[in-house]
């Protein structure tokens, strides 16, 4: 077996005049947890659809588990587990029936599926809810059911499109825990997200996408090291006042970003820099020293914030 | 127990069996798994909707056949024999009930599954192909149409409205009618993008039901209009069932059969193409 799960070379997708994915290159290795990060409309979901073999590429090369999706679509789909952005659960069916019928679509036998459905209900912590219809389940439960459904064919690679969008913090953490378990078992995960904390939590390696192109790639730590400083000081002087202090602060830091509501000051030592700012007679209304995150990487790369 | 298997999973082995076969990208040989899903969904659906579609033609039979039929008296069938008005319209209403059953499922239900439940997108994320989905869904519509037709037969046979043993063949004929309508119904629905357009289906269905030789012979129309009616699928179905139930078997039967086979195939091709264009673009 090849250890390259996905190889994309100059991958392109064009809808009419709109270039959704504009010649991207990446490789995903077996057992890796790979993230596609970017704002809405960056081309993440389109890329995901091409990987899922439900969308034909316009140009370039794409190989999934050594196969060309243009020629072996159904075979590749049998290898994959897909958890779509909107769960797309079967609302006319009960929780367990969702898992069972989905397995039947793959042609799996009743004998195989009976224990499989039990196992997956346990994994999704939905044993008590087995006979409930989808509507009766909370958002977090529905998402877990969708993940369980994606696992019914024992996929070698699980594709998750925005897995925690719309979930409350507690439900997110439960979900992350489930995904960690899968990762431990060696399932290759491909995750799209516009949440930086999610990418930092779940991804070994990621690509940052914007407007159909890859802006950067690497592990979260590598990216932060390369495109940001160790720490960030966030200072607010109040609306309209931020600009007037910008020049002065710039002299005290590696780099700054002036946002409408605050100034981000990039520096190796946050506390010292903040002290220096105050010592110069500038008194911010609020201030915060934090570690650099992927959010800062994105801002650096695109000049824009991720969630706007 | 591990949630994944090392190496090739059984789902993959199943999918690989179709490698190199004709149409492997659109057909996995599993439309019955799509039908099975409908059986699961049926358990939790309301039976009222199912029953209402069946009783409609029965009401027409009672109102027109037994009611208005009393005033009209006898008509002559294609071979010149006298038949009662009830005998004349019963086959037409059987064809109509088969059509209704198939159309209900393949239009509004398909529209809902396509645009709101996103069911076909989900199915196409598995190793199923667009043709599996099309055949599976159309077969379900066909089954509903057939069940309606059988129900209608059970009502009309004791009333003495089936005069020939050929009448039994009206059931497979109804299945064929349901297949044709289900197929075209799903094809048309797959091109429809909003509710307003869906209402055009009803707008087309009602006059077709009224004027396709259902309640009176089309010989009363001027000749050009007769040809228009004869091109309509319901007229083809009505004539096919009427011939069988009244025991008039001639070459026209084969024309009707060919008509529905073509209708079915055309519907399958367009549905498959459209599903592919919508969900695998």
PDB file of N, CA, C and O in Angstrom, chain A residues 251-280:
ATOM      1  N   UNK A 251       8.040  51.415  16.755  1.00  0.00           N
ATOM      2  CA  UNK A 251       9.467  51.461  17.113  1.00  0.00           C
ATOM      3  C   UNK A 251       9.829  50.457  18.203  1.00  0.00           C
ATOM      4  O   UNK A 251      10.983  50.102  18.373  1.00  0.00           O
ATOM      5  N   UNK A 252       8.807  50.012  18.948  1.00  0.00           N
ATOM      6  CA  UNK A 252       9.072  49.132  20.089  1.00  0.00           C
ATOM      7  C   UNK A 252       8.901  47.653  19.768  1.00  0.00           C
ATOM      8  O   UNK A 252       9.112  46.793  20.613  1.00  0.00           O
ATOM      9  N   UNK A 253       8.448  47.344  18.539  1.00  0.00           N
ATOM     10  CA  UNK A 253       8.102  45.945  18.235  1.00  0.00           C
ATOM     11  C   UNK A 253       8.708  45.464  16.930  1.00  0.00           C
ATOM     12  O   UNK A 253       9.255  46.248  16.163  1.00  0.00           O
ATOM     13  N   UNK A 254       8.633  44.135  16.698  1.00  0.00           N
ATOM     14  CA  UNK A 254       9.097  43.559  15.439  1.00  0.00           C
ATOM     15  C   UNK A 254       8.207  44.050  14.308  1.00  0.00           C
ATOM     16  O   UNK A 254       8.646  44.366  13.219  1.00  0.00           O
ATOM     17  N   UNK A 255       6.904  44.093  14.607  1.00  0.00           N
ATOM     18  CA  UNK A 255       5.918  44.357  13.560  1.00  0.00           C
ATOM     19  C   UNK A 255       4.594  44.656  14.255  1.00  0.00           C
ATOM     20  O   UNK A 255       4.346  44.145  15.351  1.00  0.00           O
ATOM     21  N   UNK A 256       3.769  45.485  13.646  1.00  0.00           N
ATOM     22  CA  UNK A 256       2.436  45.685  14.232  1.00  0.00           C
ATOM     23  C   UNK A 256       1.359  45.579  13.151  1.00  0.00           C
ATOM     24  O   UNK A 256       1.650  45.698  11.962  1.00  0.00           O
ATOM     25  N   UNK A 257       0.156  45.277  13.593  1.00  0.00           N
ATOM     26  CA  UNK A 257      -1.005  45.308  12.701  1.00  0.00           C
ATOM     27  C   UNK A 257      -2.020  46.236  13.350  1.00  0.00           C
ATOM     28  O   UNK A 257      -2.372  46.053  14.522  1.00  0.00           O
ATOM     29  N   UNK A 258      -2.479  47.228  12.607  1.00  0.00           N
ATOM     30  CA  UNK A 258      -3.486  48.129  13.158  1.00  0.00           C
ATOM     31  C   UNK A 258      -4.856  47.692  12.648  1.00  0.00           C
ATOM     32  O   UNK A 258      -5.125  47.722  11.447  1.00  0.00           O
ATOM     33  N   UNK A 259      -5.692  47.223  13.562  1.00  0.00           N
ATOM     34  CA  UNK A 259      -7.059  46.832  13.213  1.00  0.00           C
ATOM     35  C   UNK A 259      -7.992  47.960  13.646  1.00  0.00           C
ATOM     36  O   UNK A 259      -7.605  48.804  14.447  1.00  0.00           O
ATOM     37  N   UNK A 260      -9.193  47.991  13.137  1.00  0.00           N
ATOM     38  CA  UNK A 260     -10.107  49.079  13.516  1.00  0.00           C
ATOM     39  C   UNK A 260     -10.299  49.210  15.032  1.00  0.00           C
ATOM     40  O   UNK A 260     -10.387  50.312  15.559  1.00  0.00           O
ATOM     41  N   UNK A 261     -10.321  48.085  15.740  1.00  0.00           N
ATOM     42  CA  UNK A 261     -10.624  48.163  17.171  1.00  0.00           C
ATOM     43  C   UNK A 261      -9.415  47.988  18.072  1.00  0.00           C
ATOM     44  O   UNK A 261      -9.496  48.213  19.268  1.00  0.00           O
ATOM     45  N   UNK A 262      -8.272  47.556  17.504  1.00  0.00           N
ATOM     46  CA  UNK A 262      -7.106  47.339  18.363  1.00  0.00           C
ATOM     47  C   UNK A 262      -5.816  47.310  17.557  1.00  0.00           C
ATOM     48  O   UNK A 262      -5.843  47.208  16.334  1.00  0.00           O
ATOM     49  N   UNK A 263      -4.693  47.385  18.282  1.00  0.00           N
ATOM     50  CA  UNK A 263      -3.390  47.239  17.632  1.00  0.00           C
ATOM     51  C   UNK A 263      -2.772  45.930  18.107  1.00  0.00           C
ATOM     52  O   UNK A 263      -2.774  45.638  19.313  1.00  0.00           O
ATOM     53  N   UNK A 264      -2.289  45.127  17.157  1.00  0.00           N
ATOM     54  CA  UNK A 264      -1.586  43.895  17.526  1.00  0.00           C
ATOM     55  C   UNK A 264      -0.091  44.176  17.417  1.00  0.00           C
ATOM     56  O   UNK A 264       0.396  44.621  16.385  1.00  0.00           O
ATOM     57  N   UNK A 265       0.611  43.916  18.512  1.00  0.00           N
ATOM     58  CA  UNK A 265       2.042  44.197  18.568  1.00  0.00           C
ATOM     59  C   UNK A 265       2.794  42.874  18.644  1.00  0.00           C
ATOM     60  O   UNK A 265       2.634  42.121  19.606  1.00  0.00           O
ATOM     61  N   UNK A 266       3.579  42.594  17.614  1.00  0.00           N
ATOM     62  CA  UNK A 266       4.302  41.316  17.562  1.00  0.00           C
ATOM     63  C   UNK A 266       5.689  41.472  18.153  1.00  0.00           C
ATOM     64  O   UNK A 266       6.460  42.342  17.721  1.00  0.00           O
ATOM     65  N   UNK A 267       5.988  40.593  19.117  1.00  0.00           N
ATOM     66  CA  UNK A 267       7.245  40.744  19.851  1.00  0.00           C
ATOM     67  C   UNK A 267       7.628  39.412  20.492  1.00  0.00           C
ATOM     68  O   UNK A 267       6.784  38.536  20.658  1.00  0.00           O
ATOM     69  N   UNK A 268       8.882  39.268  20.852  1.00  0.00           N
ATOM     70  CA  UNK A 268       9.316  38.024  21.494  1.00  0.00           C
ATOM     71  C   UNK A 268       8.905  38.006  22.969  1.00  0.00           C
ATOM     72  O   UNK A 268       8.601  36.963  23.526  1.00  0.00           O
ATOM     73  N   UNK A 269       8.917  39.185  23.574  1.00  0.00           N
ATOM     74  CA  UNK A 269       8.609  39.255  25.005  1.00  0.00           C
ATOM     75  C   UNK A 269       7.462  40.242  25.239  1.00  0.00           C
ATOM     76  O   UNK A 269       7.673  41.441  25.311  1.00  0.00           O
ATOM     77  N   UNK A 270       6.301  39.701  25.388  1.00  0.00           N
ATOM     78  CA  UNK A 270       5.086  40.506  25.472  1.00  0.00           C
ATOM     79  C   UNK A 270       5.048  41.470  26.636  1.00  0.00           C
ATOM     80  O   UNK A 270       4.802  42.673  26.456  1.00  0.00           O
ATOM     81  N   UNK A 271       5.319  40.943  27.822  1.00  0.00           N
ATOM     82  CA  UNK A 271       5.223  41.785  29.026  1.00  0.00           C
ATOM     83  C   UNK A 271       6.179  42.980  28.942  1.00  0.00           C
ATOM     84  O   UNK A 271       5.795  44.106  29.246  1.00  0.00           O
ATOM     85  N   UNK A 272       7.416  42.714  28.529  1.00  0.00           N
ATOM     86  CA  UNK A 272       8.411  43.799  28.435  1.00  0.00           C
ATOM     87  C   UNK A 272       7.965  44.868  27.454  1.00  0.00           C
ATOM     88  O   UNK A 272       8.094  46.065  27.717  1.00  0.00           O
ATOM     89  N   UNK A 273       7.443  44.425  26.331  1.00  0.00           N
ATOM     90  CA  UNK A 273       6.998  45.381  25.318  1.00  0.00           C
ATOM     91  C   UNK A 273       5.852  46.225  25.848  1.00  0.00           C
ATOM     92  O   UNK A 273       5.810  47.449  25.636  1.00  0.00           O
ATOM     93  N   UNK A 274       4.933  45.566  26.557  1.00  0.00           N
ATOM     94  CA  UNK A 274       3.800  46.311  27.117  1.00  0.00           C
ATOM     95  C   UNK A 274       4.284  47.365  28.113  1.00  0.00           C
ATOM     96  O   UNK A 274       3.831  48.508  28.102  1.00  0.00           O
ATOM     97  N   UNK A 275       5.258  46.966  28.931  1.00  0.00           N
ATOM     98  CA  UNK A 275       5.831  47.920  29.895  1.00  0.00           C
ATOM     99  C   UNK A 275       6.452  49.098  29.167  1.00  0.00           C
ATOM    100  O   UNK A 275       6.287  50.256  29.573  1.00  0.00           O
ATOM    101  N   UNK A 276       7.152  48.800  28.085  1.00  0.00           N
ATOM    102  CA  UNK A 276       7.802  49.863  27.309  1.00  0.00           C
ATOM    103  C   UNK A 276       6.774  50.828  26.734  1.00  0.00           C
ATOM    104  O   UNK A 276       6.984  52.042  26.699  1.00  0.00           O
ATOM    105  N   UNK A 277       5.652  50.278  26.292  1.00  0.00           N
ATOM    106  CA  UNK A 277       4.590  51.126  25.735  1.00  0.00           C
ATOM    107  C   UNK A 277       4.059  52.080  26.801  1.00  0.00           C
ATOM    108  O   UNK A 277       3.924  53.279  26.582  1.00  0.00           O
ATOM    109  N   UNK A 278       3.797  51.498  27.969  1.00  0.00           N
ATOM    110  CA  UNK A 278       3.271  52.310  29.064  1.00  0.00           C
ATOM    111  C   UNK A 278       4.301  53.356  29.498  1.00  0.00           C
ATOM    112  O   UNK A 278       3.970  54.510  29.778  1.00  0.00           O
ATOM    113  N   UNK A 279       5.596  52.941  29.541  1.00  0.00           N
ATOM    114  CA  UNK A 279       6.669  53.837  29.957  1.00  0.00           C
ATOM    115  C   UNK A 279       6.768  55.060  29.048  1.00  0.00           C
ATOM    116  O   UNK A 279       7.192  56.127  29.461  1.00  0.00           O
ATOM    117  N   UNK A 280       6.364  54.884  27.781  1.00  0.00           N
ATOM    118  CA  UNK A 280       6.396  56.007  26.823  1.00  0.00           C
ATOM    119  C   UNK A 280       5.221  56.953  27.010  1.00  0.00           C
ATOM    120  O   UNK A 280       5.003  57.862  26.219  1.00  0.00           O
TER     121      UNK A 280
END
